[in-house]
Amino acid sequence: MSDPILPGATLGVLGGGQLGRMFTMVARRMGYRVTVFAPDDDTPAGQIAFREVRAPYEDLDAVRAFAREVAVVTFEFENVPAATAAAAAEMAPVRPAGSLLHTTQQRRREKEALRAAGVPTVRFACAETAAQLETAITEVGTPAILKTIAWGYDGKGQRRVDRAEQAAAAWKELGEPPVVVEAVAAFEREISVVGARGLDGGMAIYEPIANHHADHILDLSVCPADLPPQVRDRAVDITRTLLAAWDVVGVLCVEMFLLGDGELLVNEVAPRPHNSGHLTIDAHTCSQFEQQVRAVCGLPLGSAVAISPAAMANLLGDLWQDGEPDWASACALPGIKLHLYGKAEARPGRKMGHLTALGTCGGAAAQTAAAAREALRRD
Ligand code: ADP
Ligand code: MG
């Protein structure tokens, strides 16, 4: 195994969003320098980084020049083109590998890779033409969800179809792109498991997190998820299987549906720290971002043990509609930690920050997190 990359070295991050910001905060705490590569300036990550390189991801010469100056390249933005990761890899190790990015940034490849790893998913079929769509709907049945294979996030690029006759119109609304047609899972709960895998194959897996969505955007996460032991073990096991099968060096989050009979289906995966894992910053010995730093630097992973039950409430731009939120009121609640991402413009649905609440149990923490978010409202 190659020598670890030690504090003092410069780490490169592709992408300038909040995930890169929280990675950069940890890396700086640990004594690393960070260079962020992003198509904008004054990005959430760039504000914290030692250096910010502004260029489009398609500018491969700029990517090579950036990668030449850093000890390792990682990413926080999943939709970096494959050619960008490949250009970076000419100059520095890219962790996790660009091939993993390529797989997970497209729903069809992702689903097929999950299937190949022997992990259960919802029933699905892919379609690129009207005829294929018809066949896919017949295969999958209704209700179904059409999802564009590329560029989907926070529920964007999805249409639910309750009857087969609605499929063509739904597809048209999406702009008739290649789609994955998925059966609607009648899940009881949604959970995620965040895991990390080091260069030596060692793993650190957090306890499953329970997730609640509003308008298809993550709203509240609670850890521990309070699952029956065999479901918890199965969720962790699925995550281990994927980390190993895909030779991940870094962090992987696995989103799952828990069905009424205890069965788990993998919904989607992210090859990076995940919104649901933000509570690990305040509630765990070592956060998901520290695991990413350690993994990509070839250091031993840290402990994924929880210090306290916790809950995380997302702060979307909608909270700004009546002016600046009432930070003082939220901060007055005991056990609340405020995280803001440094974004200048608060648009509806935009992730601006989050609150983490610690509590005696997940339920208590969830109540405090929700109350603190309510306290932000001016009305
Ligand atoms: P995104 O990339 O937007 O997070 P997801 O595939 O995770 O896309 O979908 C967002 C949310 O929509 C999920 O967390 C879940 O609540 C719901 N959803 C997605 N796919 C299905 C499905 N097949 N059955 C039931 N609900 C689904
Ligand atoms: Mg999702």
Short mmCIF file of C-alpha atoms and ligand atoms in Angstrom, two decimals:
data_model
loop_
_atom_site.label_atom_id
_atom_site.label_comp_id
_atom_site.label_asym_id
_atom_site.label_seq_id
_atom_site.Cartn_x
_atom_site.Cartn_y
_atom_site.Cartn_z
CA MET A 1 0.00 0.00 0.00
CA SER A 2 1.24 3.49 -0.78
CA ASP A 3 2.29 5.82 2.03
CA PRO A 4 -0.47 7.87 3.59
CA ILE A 5 -0.91 11.49 2.63
CA LEU A 6 -0.10 13.38 5.80
CA PRO A 7 -1.22 16.71 7.27
CA GLY A 8 0.50 19.60 5.53
CA ALA A 9 -0.33 18.13 2.11
CA THR A 10 -2.88 19.73 -0.20
CA LEU A 11 -6.10 17.86 -1.00
CA GLY A 12 -8.09 18.65 -4.14
CA VAL A 13 -11.89 18.72 -4.23
CA LEU A 14 -13.96 18.75 -7.41
CA GLY A 15 -17.11 20.73 -6.67
CA GLY A 16 -17.77 23.76 -4.49
CA GLY A 17 -20.99 22.97 -2.59
CA GLN A 18 -21.75 22.37 1.06
CA LEU A 19 -20.39 18.82 1.03
CA GLY A 20 -17.04 20.18 -0.08
CA ARG A 21 -17.32 22.91 2.55
CA MET A 22 -17.77 20.47 5.41
CA PHE A 23 -14.99 18.24 4.01
CA THR A 24 -12.71 21.26 3.81
CA MET A 25 -13.48 22.32 7.39
CA VAL A 26 -12.40 18.93 8.69
CA ALA A 27 -9.36 18.74 6.44
CA ARG A 28 -8.20 22.15 7.65
CA ARG A 29 -8.76 21.15 11.27
CA MET A 30 -6.51 18.18 10.62
CA GLY A 31 -3.80 20.41 9.17
CA TYR A 32 -4.30 19.84 5.45
CA ARG A 33 -4.61 22.49 2.79
CA VAL A 34 -7.49 22.21 0.36
CA THR A 35 -7.85 23.43 -3.21
CA VAL A 36 -11.40 23.51 -4.55
CA PHE A 37 -12.15 23.27 -8.26
CA ALA A 38 -15.57 24.61 -9.27
CA PRO A 39 -17.19 26.47 -12.15
CA ASP A 40 -18.20 29.36 -9.84
CA ASP A 41 -16.36 31.53 -7.38
CA ASP A 42 -17.17 32.33 -3.76
CA THR A 43 -18.57 28.82 -3.44
CA PRO A 44 -19.49 27.32 -0.05
CA ALA A 45 -16.34 25.15 -0.19
CA GLY A 46 -14.14 27.80 -1.78
CA GLN A 47 -14.87 30.21 1.10
CA ILE A 48 -13.11 27.79 3.46
CA ALA A 49 -10.49 26.38 1.12
CA PHE A 50 -6.89 27.50 0.90
CA ARG A 51 -7.34 28.02 -2.84
CA GLU A 52 -10.29 28.10 -5.21
CA VAL A 53 -9.80 27.34 -8.90
CA ARG A 54 -12.62 28.61 -11.06
CA ALA A 55 -13.02 26.80 -14.38
CA PRO A 56 -15.63 24.65 -16.13
CA TYR A 57 -15.38 20.89 -15.54
CA GLU A 58 -14.95 20.52 -19.30
CA ASP A 59 -11.70 22.53 -19.26
CA LEU A 60 -9.46 19.48 -19.02
CA ASP A 61 -6.23 21.48 -19.09
CA ALA A 62 -7.42 23.43 -16.06
CA VAL A 63 -8.36 20.13 -14.40
CA ARG A 64 -4.88 18.71 -15.07
CA ALA A 65 -3.21 21.86 -13.76
CA PHE A 66 -5.33 21.68 -10.59
CA ALA A 67 -4.63 17.97 -10.05
CA ARG A 68 -0.88 18.42 -10.60
CA GLU A 69 -0.74 20.66 -7.52
CA VAL A 70 -2.54 18.34 -5.09
CA ALA A 71 -1.71 15.03 -3.40
CA VAL A 72 -5.11 13.44 -4.04
CA VAL A 73 -8.34 14.42 -5.77
CA THR A 74 -11.76 13.69 -4.34
CA PHE A 75 -15.15 15.10 -5.24
CA GLU A 76 -18.25 16.43 -3.61
CA PHE A 77 -20.26 16.87 -6.78
CA GLU A 78 -21.48 13.67 -8.32
CA ASN A 79 -22.12 14.87 -11.84
CA VAL A 80 -18.53 15.63 -12.75
CA PRO A 81 -18.01 14.32 -16.33
CA ALA A 82 -16.06 11.06 -16.66
CA ALA A 83 -13.47 12.90 -18.78
CA THR A 84 -12.85 15.32 -15.89
CA ALA A 85 -12.12 12.51 -13.44
CA ALA A 86 -9.92 10.82 -16.05
CA ALA A 87 -7.92 14.03 -16.67
CA ALA A 88 -7.42 14.47 -12.92
CA ALA A 89 -6.30 10.85 -12.62
CA GLU A 90 -3.43 11.53 -15.04
CA MET A 91 -1.91 13.79 -12.38
CA ALA A 92 -3.00 12.47 -8.97
CA PRO A 93 -4.89 9.58 -7.43
CA VAL A 94 -8.66 10.12 -7.63
CA ARG A 95 -10.53 8.64 -4.66
CA PRO A 96 -13.08 7.22 -4.92
CA ALA A 97 -12.29 6.21 -8.51
CA GLY A 98 -13.88 8.01 -11.43
CA SER A 99 -15.43 4.70 -12.51
CA LEU A 100 -17.61 4.69 -9.37
CA LEU A 101 -18.71 8.22 -10.13
CA HIS A 102 -19.55 7.16 -13.66
CA THR A 103 -21.70 4.29 -12.38
CA THR A 104 -23.64 6.19 -9.75
CA GLN A 105 -24.26 9.41 -11.66
CA GLN A 106 -26.63 7.62 -14.00
CA ARG A 107 -29.63 5.76 -12.65
CA ARG A 108 -29.52 2.98 -15.20
CA ARG A 109 -25.87 2.12 -14.61
CA GLU A 110 -26.44 2.47 -10.87
CA LYS A 111 -29.39 0.07 -10.83
CA GLU A 112 -27.50 -2.45 -12.97
CA ALA A 113 -24.47 -2.24 -10.67
CA LEU A 114 -26.71 -2.81 -7.65
CA ARG A 115 -28.21 -5.83 -9.36
CA ALA A 116 -24.74 -7.13 -10.26
CA ALA A 117 -23.68 -6.81 -6.61
CA GLY A 118 -26.65 -8.99 -5.65
CA VAL A 119 -28.41 -6.26 -3.72
CA PRO A 120 -32.23 -6.01 -3.85
CA THR A 121 -33.82 -3.00 -5.56
CA VAL A 122 -37.35 -2.09 -6.58
CA ARG A 123 -38.55 -3.76 -9.79
CA PHE A 124 -37.37 -1.61 -12.70
CA ALA A 125 -36.98 -1.47 -16.46
CA CYS A 126 -35.30 1.07 -18.73
CA ALA A 127 -36.77 2.86 -21.75
CA GLU A 128 -35.54 5.23 -24.42
CA THR A 129 -38.39 5.04 -26.93
CA ALA A 130 -42.19 5.14 -26.73
CA ALA A 131 -42.35 1.43 -27.54
CA GLN A 132 -39.81 0.58 -24.86
CA LEU A 133 -41.74 2.71 -22.38
CA GLU A 134 -44.87 0.71 -23.05
CA THR A 135 -43.00 -2.57 -22.53
CA ALA A 136 -41.34 -1.23 -19.38
CA ILE A 137 -44.67 -0.21 -17.85
CA THR A 138 -46.11 -3.63 -18.65
CA GLU A 139 -43.10 -5.33 -17.05
CA VAL A 140 -43.01 -3.16 -13.94
CA GLY A 141 -46.76 -2.60 -13.47
CA THR A 142 -48.43 0.41 -11.88
CA PRO A 143 -48.17 2.52 -9.86
CA ALA A 144 -44.72 3.33 -11.22
CA ILE A 145 -42.29 6.24 -11.20
CA LEU A 146 -40.47 7.44 -14.29
CA LYS A 147 -37.04 8.83 -13.45
CA THR A 148 -34.69 10.48 -15.91
CA ILE A 149 -31.49 8.43 -15.91
CA ALA A 150 -29.24 11.49 -15.61
CA TRP A 151 -29.14 14.62 -13.45
CA GLY A 152 -31.85 13.68 -10.95
CA TYR A 153 -31.67 15.04 -7.42
CA ASP A 154 -34.13 16.14 -4.73
CA GLY A 155 -36.98 14.50 -6.67
CA LYS A 156 -36.25 16.44 -9.86
CA GLY A 157 -36.85 14.57 -13.12
CA GLN A 158 -39.46 12.22 -11.67
CA ARG A 159 -43.12 11.57 -12.53
CA ARG A 160 -45.48 9.15 -10.87
CA VAL A 161 -47.79 7.12 -13.11
CA ASP A 162 -50.82 5.47 -11.54
CA ARG A 163 -52.27 3.93 -14.70
CA ALA A 164 -50.47 2.66 -17.79
CA GLU A 165 -52.35 5.14 -20.04
CA GLN A 166 -50.71 8.05 -18.19
CA ALA A 167 -47.16 6.95 -18.99
CA ALA A 168 -46.79 8.61 -22.39
CA ALA A 169 -47.98 12.00 -21.07
CA ALA A 170 -45.70 11.79 -18.02
CA TRP A 171 -42.76 10.94 -20.24
CA LYS A 172 -43.58 13.87 -22.49
CA GLU A 173 -43.62 16.22 -19.48
CA LEU A 174 -40.09 15.08 -18.69
CA GLY A 175 -39.02 15.88 -22.26
CA GLU A 176 -38.93 12.24 -23.43
CA PRO A 177 -35.44 11.46 -22.08
CA PRO A 178 -34.09 7.96 -21.40
CA VAL A 179 -35.79 6.84 -18.18
CA VAL A 180 -35.78 4.16 -15.55
CA VAL A 181 -39.31 2.96 -14.78
CA GLU A 182 -39.56 1.86 -11.15
CA ALA A 183 -42.33 0.14 -9.27
CA VAL A 184 -43.59 2.32 -6.41
CA ALA A 185 -42.36 0.72 -3.20
CA ALA A 186 -44.99 0.60 -0.46
CA PHE A 187 -42.36 1.37 2.15
CA GLU A 188 -43.04 1.91 5.84
CA ARG A 189 -39.88 3.89 6.39
CA GLU A 190 -36.87 5.26 4.57
CA ILE A 191 -33.43 4.76 6.02
CA SER A 192 -29.86 5.35 4.97
CA VAL A 193 -26.57 3.85 5.97
CA VAL A 194 -23.35 5.82 5.65
CA GLY A 195 -20.19 3.77 5.42
CA ALA A 196 -16.55 4.46 4.74
CA ARG A 197 -13.85 2.23 3.31
CA GLY A 198 -10.13 2.90 3.53
CA LEU A 199 -7.31 2.24 1.12
CA ASP A 200 -6.52 -0.96 3.05
CA GLY A 201 -10.09 -2.23 2.73
CA GLY A 202 -10.99 -1.43 6.35
CA MET A 203 -14.55 -0.23 6.91
CA ALA A 204 -16.40 2.01 9.37
CA ILE A 205 -20.20 1.92 9.20
CA TYR A 206 -22.56 4.26 11.04
CA GLU A 207 -25.79 3.07 12.58
CA PRO A 208 -28.75 3.37 10.19
CA ILE A 209 -30.41 6.78 9.99
CA ALA A 210 -34.19 7.29 9.59
CA ASN A 211 -35.11 9.83 6.90
CA HIS A 212 -38.26 11.86 6.39
CA HIS A 213 -38.79 13.71 3.11
CA ALA A 214 -41.02 16.68 2.30
CA ASP A 215 -41.70 17.42 -1.37
CA HIS A 216 -39.09 14.79 -2.28
CA ILE A 217 -36.36 16.70 -0.42
CA LEU A 218 -34.79 15.37 2.76
CA ASP A 219 -36.43 17.17 5.67
CA LEU A 220 -35.41 15.41 8.88
CA SER A 221 -32.92 12.66 9.72
CA VAL A 222 -32.75 10.78 13.00
CA CYS A 223 -30.05 8.49 14.36
CA PRO A 224 -30.39 5.83 15.63
CA ALA A 225 -33.24 4.75 13.36
CA ASP A 226 -34.58 2.41 16.02
CA LEU A 227 -34.88 -0.69 13.81
CA PRO A 228 -35.43 -4.33 14.73
CA PRO A 229 -31.93 -5.86 15.18
CA GLN A 230 -32.14 -8.14 12.14
CA VAL A 231 -33.18 -5.22 9.88
CA ARG A 232 -30.35 -3.08 11.26
CA ASP A 233 -27.86 -5.90 10.63
CA ARG A 234 -29.15 -6.43 7.11
CA ALA A 235 -28.87 -2.70 6.31
CA VAL A 236 -25.28 -2.62 7.52
CA ASP A 237 -24.53 -5.82 5.63
CA ILE A 238 -25.85 -4.39 2.34
CA THR A 239 -23.62 -1.35 2.82
CA ARG A 240 -20.55 -3.50 3.50
CA THR A 241 -21.32 -5.58 0.42
CA LEU A 242 -21.44 -2.50 -1.82
CA LEU A 243 -18.33 -0.87 -0.31
CA ALA A 244 -16.37 -4.05 -1.01
CA ALA A 245 -17.94 -4.96 -4.38
CA TRP A 246 -17.26 -1.51 -5.77
CA ASP A 247 -13.83 -1.19 -4.17
CA VAL A 248 -14.84 2.18 -2.69
CA VAL A 249 -12.10 4.34 -1.19
CA GLY A 250 -14.08 7.04 0.54
CA VAL A 251 -17.64 7.36 1.79
CA LEU A 252 -20.75 5.69 0.40
CA CYS A 253 -24.32 6.37 1.47
CA VAL A 254 -26.98 3.77 0.72
CA GLU A 255 -30.61 4.94 0.73
CA MET A 256 -33.08 2.13 1.40
CA PHE A 257 -36.81 1.48 1.63
CA LEU A 258 -37.98 -0.64 4.55
CA LEU A 259 -41.08 -2.62 3.61
CA GLY A 260 -43.77 -3.83 6.00
CA ASP A 261 -42.42 -7.38 6.05
CA GLY A 262 -38.96 -6.20 7.10
CA GLU A 263 -37.46 -6.49 3.61
CA LEU A 264 -34.98 -3.78 2.55
CA LEU A 265 -34.70 -2.48 -1.01
CA VAL A 266 -31.90 -0.16 -2.07
CA ASN A 267 -33.29 3.04 -3.60
CA GLU A 268 -30.11 4.83 -4.58
CA VAL A 269 -26.52 5.34 -3.53
CA ALA A 270 -24.20 8.31 -3.28
CA PRO A 271 -20.42 7.80 -3.51
CA ARG A 272 -19.75 10.62 -1.04
CA PRO A 273 -20.93 12.03 2.28
CA HIS A 274 -24.70 12.43 2.30
CA ASN A 275 -27.16 14.96 3.65
CA SER A 276 -28.56 12.35 6.05
CA GLY A 277 -25.07 11.90 7.52
CA HIS A 278 -24.58 15.55 8.47
CA LEU A 279 -25.59 14.73 12.05
CA THR A 280 -22.36 12.71 12.37
CA ILE A 281 -20.49 16.05 12.64
CA ASP A 282 -21.99 16.79 16.06
CA ALA A 283 -23.12 13.38 17.27
CA HIS A 284 -20.34 10.94 16.35
CA THR A 285 -16.75 10.36 17.35
CA CYS A 286 -15.64 10.87 13.76
CA SER A 287 -17.87 12.54 11.17
CA GLN A 288 -18.57 11.28 7.65
CA PHE A 289 -16.37 14.12 6.38
CA GLU A 290 -13.45 13.11 8.58
CA GLN A 291 -13.86 9.56 7.26
CA GLN A 292 -13.64 10.93 3.72
CA VAL A 293 -10.45 12.83 4.57
CA ARG A 294 -8.93 9.79 6.24
CA ALA A 295 -9.98 7.37 3.50
CA VAL A 296 -8.70 9.44 0.58
CA CYS A 297 -5.44 10.16 2.44
CA GLY A 298 -4.86 6.48 3.16
CA LEU A 299 -5.09 6.97 6.92
CA PRO A 300 -6.86 4.51 9.23
CA LEU A 301 -10.58 5.26 9.47
CA GLY A 302 -12.01 6.76 12.64
CA SER A 303 -14.69 5.44 14.95
CA ALA A 304 -18.26 5.59 13.64
CA VAL A 305 -19.65 5.24 17.15
CA ALA A 306 -22.34 7.71 18.22
CA ILE A 307 -21.68 9.99 21.17
CA SER A 308 -25.36 10.87 21.41
CA PRO A 309 -28.68 10.25 19.67
CA ALA A 310 -29.28 13.10 17.26
CA ALA A 311 -31.56 14.57 14.63
CA MET A 312 -30.89 16.90 11.71
CA ALA A 313 -33.39 19.33 10.19
CA ASN A 314 -32.58 20.81 6.79
CA LEU A 315 -32.89 24.56 6.31
CA LEU A 316 -34.21 25.32 2.83
CA GLY A 317 -34.33 28.71 1.16
CA ASP A 318 -38.09 28.88 1.78
CA LEU A 319 -37.30 29.83 5.39
CA TRP A 320 -36.02 33.18 4.15
CA GLN A 321 -39.27 34.23 2.48
CA ASP A 322 -40.21 36.58 5.34
CA GLY A 323 -36.68 37.89 5.83
CA GLU A 324 -33.68 36.63 7.73
CA PRO A 325 -34.62 33.67 9.96
CA ASP A 326 -34.63 34.22 13.73
CA TRP A 327 -31.27 32.61 14.51
CA ALA A 328 -31.22 33.73 18.14
CA SER A 329 -34.48 31.94 18.97
CA ALA A 330 -33.28 28.68 17.47
CA CYS A 331 -29.93 28.90 19.19
CA ALA A 332 -31.70 29.40 22.53
CA LEU A 333 -32.85 25.78 22.50
CA PRO A 334 -30.52 23.41 24.38
CA GLY A 335 -28.47 20.97 22.34
CA ILE A 336 -28.87 22.81 19.04
CA LYS A 337 -26.00 23.25 16.59
CA LEU A 338 -26.37 25.62 13.66
CA HIS A 339 -24.70 24.97 10.30
CA LEU A 340 -24.99 27.47 7.45
CA TYR A 341 -23.34 26.98 4.09
CA GLY A 342 -22.46 30.54 3.13
CA LYS A 343 -24.85 30.75 0.18
CA ALA A 344 -25.75 34.33 -0.69
CA GLU A 345 -29.07 33.69 -2.38
CA ALA A 346 -31.94 31.85 -0.65
CA ARG A 347 -34.07 30.23 -3.32
CA PRO A 348 -37.05 27.97 -2.46
CA GLY A 349 -35.89 24.35 -2.17
CA ARG A 350 -32.22 25.35 -1.99
CA LYS A 351 -30.28 23.74 0.84
CA MET A 352 -28.95 26.69 2.86
CA GLY A 353 -27.92 24.93 6.04
CA HIS A 354 -29.07 22.53 8.72
CA LEU A 355 -29.68 22.26 12.44
CA THR A 356 -28.50 19.32 14.48
CA ALA A 357 -30.10 18.54 17.83
CA LEU A 358 -28.66 16.14 20.37
CA GLY A 359 -31.07 14.38 22.70
CA THR A 360 -31.56 11.53 25.12
CA CYS A 361 -33.14 9.44 22.36
CA GLY A 362 -33.80 9.86 18.63
CA GLY A 363 -37.39 10.96 19.23
CA ALA A 364 -36.40 13.69 21.69
CA ALA A 365 -33.69 14.94 19.36
CA ALA A 366 -36.16 15.00 16.45
CA GLN A 367 -38.58 17.10 18.48
CA THR A 368 -35.88 19.59 19.43
CA ALA A 369 -34.61 19.87 15.85
CA ALA A 370 -38.13 20.47 14.53
CA ALA A 371 -38.89 23.00 17.31
CA ALA A 372 -35.67 24.88 16.62
CA ARG A 373 -36.52 25.11 12.94
CA GLU A 374 -40.01 26.37 13.78
CA ALA A 375 -38.42 29.01 16.04
CA LEU A 376 -36.65 30.40 12.97
CA ARG A 377 -39.92 31.50 11.41
CA ARG A 378 -40.80 35.15 11.81
CA ASP A 379 -44.60 34.79 11.44
P1 ADP B 1 -33.33 11.87 -5.56
O1 ADP B 1 -32.12 11.70 -6.40
O2 ADP B 1 -34.16 13.01 -5.95
O3 ADP B 1 -33.04 11.77 -4.08
P2 ADP B 1 -34.77 9.39 -5.18
O4 ADP B 1 -34.79 8.26 -6.15
O5 ADP B 1 -34.06 9.15 -3.91
O6 ADP B 1 -34.22 10.63 -5.97
O7 ADP B 1 -36.27 9.82 -4.91
C1 ADP B 1 -36.62 10.82 -3.95
C2 ADP B 1 -37.70 10.28 -3.02
O8 ADP B 1 -38.86 9.89 -3.77
C3 ADP B 1 -37.29 9.03 -2.26
O9 ADP B 1 -36.54 9.34 -1.11
C4 ADP B 1 -38.67 8.43 -1.95
O10 ADP B 1 -39.28 9.15 -0.88
C5 ADP B 1 -39.45 8.72 -3.21
N1 ADP B 1 -39.28 7.58 -4.14
C6 ADP B 1 -38.36 7.46 -5.11
N2 ADP B 1 -38.46 6.30 -5.77
C7 ADP B 1 -39.47 5.62 -5.21
C8 ADP B 1 -40.07 4.34 -5.43
N3 ADP B 1 -39.65 3.52 -6.39
N4 ADP B 1 -41.11 3.99 -4.64
C9 ADP B 1 -41.57 4.82 -3.67
N5 ADP B 1 -41.05 6.04 -3.41
C10 ADP B 1 -40.00 6.44 -4.16
MG MG B 2 -32.53 10.17 -2.90
#
